[in-house]
Amino acid sequence: MPMDMHKNVSVQVDSDFALLLPSGVYEIKKMEPRSKIRTIIVFCLFLAIAGIIGFGYFCQDQVCALSKRAVILQSSDMLAYNELPLHQANGINGNSNSNGNNVGGITAMASKASAPQNIIANAGLSYEDVLNDDFQFDMDGHDVMVFLHIQKTGGTSFGRHLVRDLDLKRPCECQRQRKRCYCFRPHRNENWLFSRYSTGWKCGLHADWTELTSCVDVELDKNEGETAKRRYFYISLLREPISRYMSEYRHVRRGATWKGSRHWCLGRQATAAELPPCYKGKDWLDVDLDQFAGCESNLAANRQTRMLADLALVGCYNKSSMPAHERDRVMLASAKRNLAAMAYFGLTEYQKMSQYIFEETFNLRFAIPFEQHNATISAAAVQNLRPDQRRRIEKLNSLDIELYAFAKTLLFQRFEHLKAKDANFEQRYANLGNIFYKQGVTEFNWDSNVEDGLSTDH
């Protein structure tokens, strides 16, 4: 029977099954006791649950676009995947893709746990998809690389490399004054790259996973004037959480804001009540660290987890939709799943390794090598933290710390897998970026670009 979309249903959830609820919304609300109609409500709920279970198990899979059994089975895989200790997950071996290639445990489990395509629209091809020996990023077709740019991870420099330093048949055409490049396919004027420097912030300033997956296809259709069946490849960068947090603090302290961010989720922007401002006036200039850390609505805390998670699963920015510990657990599990399923991600602290993985994944080459600069200003600021400040910041970023440990293990796993497949690894790795002399090539210094600039869109 038809359901009222505005009614709330009370559900007790004791696992990560909530990640793959077909509705895309995970909501827990306490039911007000109504003694006079309690019996009727219980009876109705029993009938509804029985109907759902019966329909899910007796409806033929080929008839039901989304069978309950598929969701429950995939949710079970997701639960096992997320509850494995990191060192155990890294040790799972013996999984193979369709071509017989040995795929590490985390990647294989993440692929099994991925939601059906009609649950997560436009979530892109997974890393396992691009492991196939015959894979090729098809610029002449309808492949699109989507860069999820998390603040203060080195994304500004990496974004510049994507538009200026790749060895392409048809290089991006960049305009100095506009800070915009046309990254078109070899034989037609369609974008193969969706990023700040190629298309601009079409889905909002520093759009996150939730925003991009619901927006990119629509924006490209609008921009190109036609509907196309595209393959999306999501890419992103992560950074050690404490250094990233301190870098964002220093950036905000100098006067930077991200007021243009939409925080769009389930068809609407976050309200002022859901995200109350941390300061009055146009910026938070000269804020001290204790004030910065003391604002409960400051999105700097656990930013990487939030931006990689499907926020619809936790009621978007409505923190009253479920207990805080449950919200954190679901959001972290979702971020891990989405990261593991991404075609590519890199880590700021492992730039050469990240460059090699990108080039091998997409069979594209950068014309310059990425450089490693560990002695950043933010790293020095971390060393100068008082013990109580350090503990507070670690607590505020506990989800990001766990996500980063997961990402580091996964990055090394992908690296070892690609290295084992590369018969010329030693020569390739020693000569990354040494293709030919390229006039006007970007002078690459990842960390200096992480720190510089006062503009609000870094």
XYZ file of N, CA, C and O in Angstrom, residues 369-445:
308
model
N 57.800 14.830 -11.955
C 57.668 13.990 -10.762
C 57.083 14.783 -9.594
O 57.335 15.971 -9.453
N 56.298 14.116 -8.783
C 55.809 14.728 -7.548
C 56.957 14.738 -6.530
O 57.712 13.775 -6.431
N 57.052 15.814 -5.790
C 58.121 15.953 -4.798
C 57.560 15.816 -3.389
O 56.416 16.159 -3.130
N 58.406 15.332 -2.502
C 58.007 15.126 -1.113
C 58.645 16.198 -0.241
O 59.857 16.364 -0.235
N 57.815 16.922 0.496
C 58.295 17.918 1.450
C 57.598 17.664 2.781
O 56.445 18.031 2.972
N 58.295 17.012 3.679
C 57.676 16.649 4.957
C 57.728 17.758 5.995
O 56.932 17.782 6.932
N 58.666 18.676 5.870
C 58.828 19.722 6.884
C 57.885 20.883 6.604
O 58.294 21.961 6.184
N 56.582 20.690 6.801
C 55.605 21.747 6.573
C 55.408 22.588 7.821
O 55.764 22.190 8.931
N 54.806 23.754 7.625
C 54.525 24.639 8.751
C 53.531 23.983 9.698
O 53.658 24.075 10.922
N 52.545 23.301 9.139
C 51.549 22.646 9.979
C 52.159 21.522 10.803
O 51.770 21.288 11.943
N 53.137 20.812 10.228
C 53.810 19.753 10.979
C 54.543 20.335 12.179
O 54.538 19.759 13.272
N 55.158 21.503 11.968
C 55.835 22.166 13.081
C 54.833 22.621 14.132
O 55.086 22.539 15.339
N 53.661 23.089 13.685
C 52.622 23.535 14.620
C 52.106 22.377 15.459
O 51.797 22.541 16.647
N 52.034 21.193 14.857
C 51.590 20.009 15.597
C 52.568 19.698 16.715
O 52.170 19.350 17.833
N 53.849 19.813 16.413
C 54.865 19.526 17.428
C 54.804 20.493 18.605
O 55.201 20.153 19.713
N 54.282 21.687 18.363
C 54.229 22.715 19.411
C 52.928 22.694 20.215
O 52.720 23.550 21.081
N 52.052 21.745 19.939
C 50.796 21.666 20.679
C 51.040 21.261 22.135
O 51.910 20.429 22.417
N 50.267 21.842 23.018
C 50.286 21.372 24.401
C 49.701 19.966 24.454
O 48.863 19.611 23.624
N 50.079 19.154 25.421
C 49.526 17.790 25.507
C 48.000 17.772 25.554
O 47.370 16.921 24.923
N 47.382 18.704 26.276
C 45.922 18.725 26.359
C 45.303 19.126 25.026
O 44.240 18.624 24.641
N 45.965 20.024 24.289
C 45.471 20.405 22.969
C 45.566 19.232 21.998
O 44.642 18.981 21.221
N 46.667 18.534 22.062
C 46.862 17.380 21.188
C 45.783 16.326 21.437
O 45.192 15.795 20.484
N 45.512 16.045 22.710
C 44.492 15.047 23.039
C 43.117 15.492 22.546
O 42.338 14.682 22.030
N 42.826 16.766 22.706
C 41.521 17.278 22.276
C 41.359 17.165 20.768
O 40.298 16.745 20.272
N 42.387 17.529 20.016
C 42.312 17.486 18.562
C 42.234 16.041 18.072
O 41.512 15.732 17.113
N 42.945 15.146 18.721
C 42.857 13.733 18.350
C 41.456 13.189 18.595
O 40.932 12.413 17.793
N 40.844 13.603 19.694
C 39.479 13.159 19.995
C 38.492 13.715 18.970
O 37.593 13.003 18.500
N 38.671 14.989 18.619
C 37.782 15.614 17.640
C 37.889 14.947 16.269
O 36.929 14.939 15.500
N 39.058 14.405 15.964
C 39.306 13.814 14.647
C 39.490 12.311 14.722
O 40.166 11.721 13.867
N 38.852 11.682 15.678
C 39.038 10.237 15.866
C 38.578 9.434 14.655
O 39.189 8.415 14.300
N 37.502 9.872 14.006
C 37.024 9.156 12.817
C 38.015 9.294 11.669
O 38.313 8.321 10.965
N 38.537 10.491 11.481
C 39.524 10.707 10.423
C 40.801 9.913 10.680
O 41.441 9.419 9.741
N 41.187 9.802 11.933
C 42.392 9.036 12.275
C 42.207 7.572 11.894
O 43.106 6.939 11.318
N 41.039 7.016 12.198
C 40.777 5.626 11.824
C 40.660 5.473 10.313
O 41.154 4.506 9.727
N 40.012 6.433 9.659
C 39.883 6.391 8.201
C 41.246 6.465 7.534
O 41.526 5.749 6.567
N 42.130 7.317 8.052
C 43.457 7.479 7.456
C 44.284 6.203 7.610
O 45.002 5.802 6.679
N 44.182 5.554 8.768
C 44.901 4.288 8.958
C 44.411 3.247 7.961
O 45.204 2.490 7.382
N 43.106 3.213 7.760
C 42.504 2.319 6.767
C 43.020 2.666 5.369
O 43.404 1.781 4.593
N 43.040 3.959 5.030
C 43.482 4.402 3.707
C 44.952 4.077 3.475
O 45.339 3.675 2.368
N 45.765 4.239 4.493
C 47.205 3.967 4.360
C 47.438 2.488 4.058
O 48.225 2.137 3.179
N 46.750 1.613 4.788
C 46.869 0.181 4.529
C 46.421 -0.154 3.112
O 47.069 -0.918 2.392
N 45.320 0.445 2.700
C 44.780 0.176 1.374
C 45.690 0.713 0.277
O 45.884 0.068 -0.757
N 46.276 1.883 0.483
C 47.190 2.463 -0.503
C 48.397 1.555 -0.709
O 48.793 1.279 -1.855
N 48.996 1.063 0.398
C 50.147 0.183 0.280
C 49.759 -1.131 -0.395
O 50.550 -1.701 -1.152
N 48.564 -1.581 -0.152
C 48.085 -2.814 -0.774
C 47.958 -2.634 -2.281
O 48.390 -3.492 -3.066
N 47.370 -1.518 -2.704
C 47.237 -1.236 -4.136
C 48.616 -1.088 -4.783
O 48.851 -1.565 -5.902
N 49.508 -0.434 -4.088
C 50.866 -0.231 -4.604
C 51.563 -1.573 -4.847
O 52.155 -1.798 -5.909
N 51.494 -2.471 -3.861
C 52.152 -3.767 -3.993
C 51.538 -4.584 -5.120
O 52.246 -5.300 -5.837
N 50.234 -4.467 -5.271
C 49.565 -5.199 -6.348
C 50.032 -4.702 -7.722
O 50.364 -5.501 -8.606
N 50.077 -3.388 -7.909
C 50.504 -2.818 -9.188
C 51.985 -3.077 -9.437
O 52.406 -3.346 -10.570
N 52.753 -3.007 -8.382
C 54.198 -3.263 -8.484
C 54.449 -4.695 -8.969
O 55.311 -4.935 -9.825
N 53.686 -5.643 -8.421
C 53.864 -7.044 -8.801
C 53.508 -7.290 -10.264
O 54.048 -8.193 -10.904
N 52.611 -6.483 -10.820
C 52.198 -6.639 -12.222
C 53.155 -5.955 -13.194
O 53.111 -6.216 -14.392
N 54.007 -5.068 -12.691
C 54.853 -4.221 -13.536
C 56.228 -4.863 -13.718
O 57.059 -4.855 -12.805
N 56.485 -5.411 -14.893
C 57.758 -6.072 -15.163
C 58.923 -5.085 -15.174
O 60.076 -5.465 -14.935
N 58.633 -3.814 -15.430
C 59.686 -2.785 -15.473
C 59.562 -1.810 -14.303
O 59.852 -0.621 -14.443
N 59.141 -2.337 -13.144
C 58.843 -1.449 -12.014
C 60.032 -0.581 -11.622
O 59.879 0.626 -11.444
N 61.196 -1.173 -11.439
C 62.350 -0.411 -10.936
C 62.656 0.778 -11.830
O 62.879 1.895 -11.350
N 62.677 0.562 -13.121
C 62.962 1.648 -14.062
C 61.832 2.675 -14.073
O 62.088 3.879 -14.067
N 60.582 2.176 -14.073
C 59.427 3.074 -14.085
C 59.414 3.969 -12.847
O 59.227 5.186 -12.942
N 59.605 3.357 -11.697
C 59.483 4.091 -10.436
C 60.609 5.107 -10.263
O 60.403 6.187 -9.707
N 61.781 4.767 -10.771
C 62.931 5.675 -10.663
C 62.812 6.858 -11.608
O 63.476 7.886 -11.412
N 61.961 6.733 -12.633
C 61.865 7.792 -13.642
C 60.465 8.365 -13.767
O 60.071 8.817 -14.842
N 59.710 8.366 -12.684
C 58.374 8.955 -12.719
C 58.443 10.418 -13.131
O 59.228 11.199 -12.587
N 57.636 10.795 -14.087
C 57.576 12.184 -14.520
C 58.616 12.577 -15.535
O 58.564 13.691 -16.076
N 59.569 11.718 -15.829
C 60.632 12.047 -16.782
C 60.247 11.602 -18.181
O 60.803 10.663 -18.740
N 59.272 12.279 -18.748
C 58.813 11.937 -20.098
C 59.601 12.738 -21.128
O 60.264 12.211 -21.993
N 59.522 14.034 -21.027
C 60.257 14.922 -21.912
C 60.181 16.309 -21.302
O 59.406 16.566 -20.387
N 60.994 17.187 -21.794
C 60.955 18.561 -21.300
C 59.688 19.232 -21.796
O 59.387 19.221 -22.992
N 58.936 19.805 -20.881
C 57.666 20.432 -21.232
C 57.732 21.922 -20.890
O 57.918 22.290 -19.742
N 57.611 22.766 -21.897
C 57.704 24.210 -21.703
C 56.579 24.701 -20.802
O 55.412 24.376 -21.008
N 56.906 25.460 -19.776
C 55.896 26.054 -18.911
C 55.294 25.085 -17.920
O 54.223 25.325 -17.390
N 55.976 23.981 -17.640
C 55.441 22.995 -16.724
C 55.339 23.572 -15.310
O 56.106 24.441 -14.931
N 54.358 23.104 -14.555
C 54.165 23.586 -13.190
C 55.349 23.195 -12.328
O 55.772 22.039 -12.320
N 55.891 24.141 -11.587
C 56.896 23.811 -10.586
C 56.167 23.229 -9.389
O 55.444 23.924 -8.696
N 56.387 21.960 -9.154
C 55.549 21.257 -8.172
C 56.136 21.298 -6.779
O 57.264 20.876 -6.554
N 55.376 21.821 -5.863
C 55.711 21.748 -4.450
C 54.398 21.577 -3.723
O 53.707 22.541 -3.414
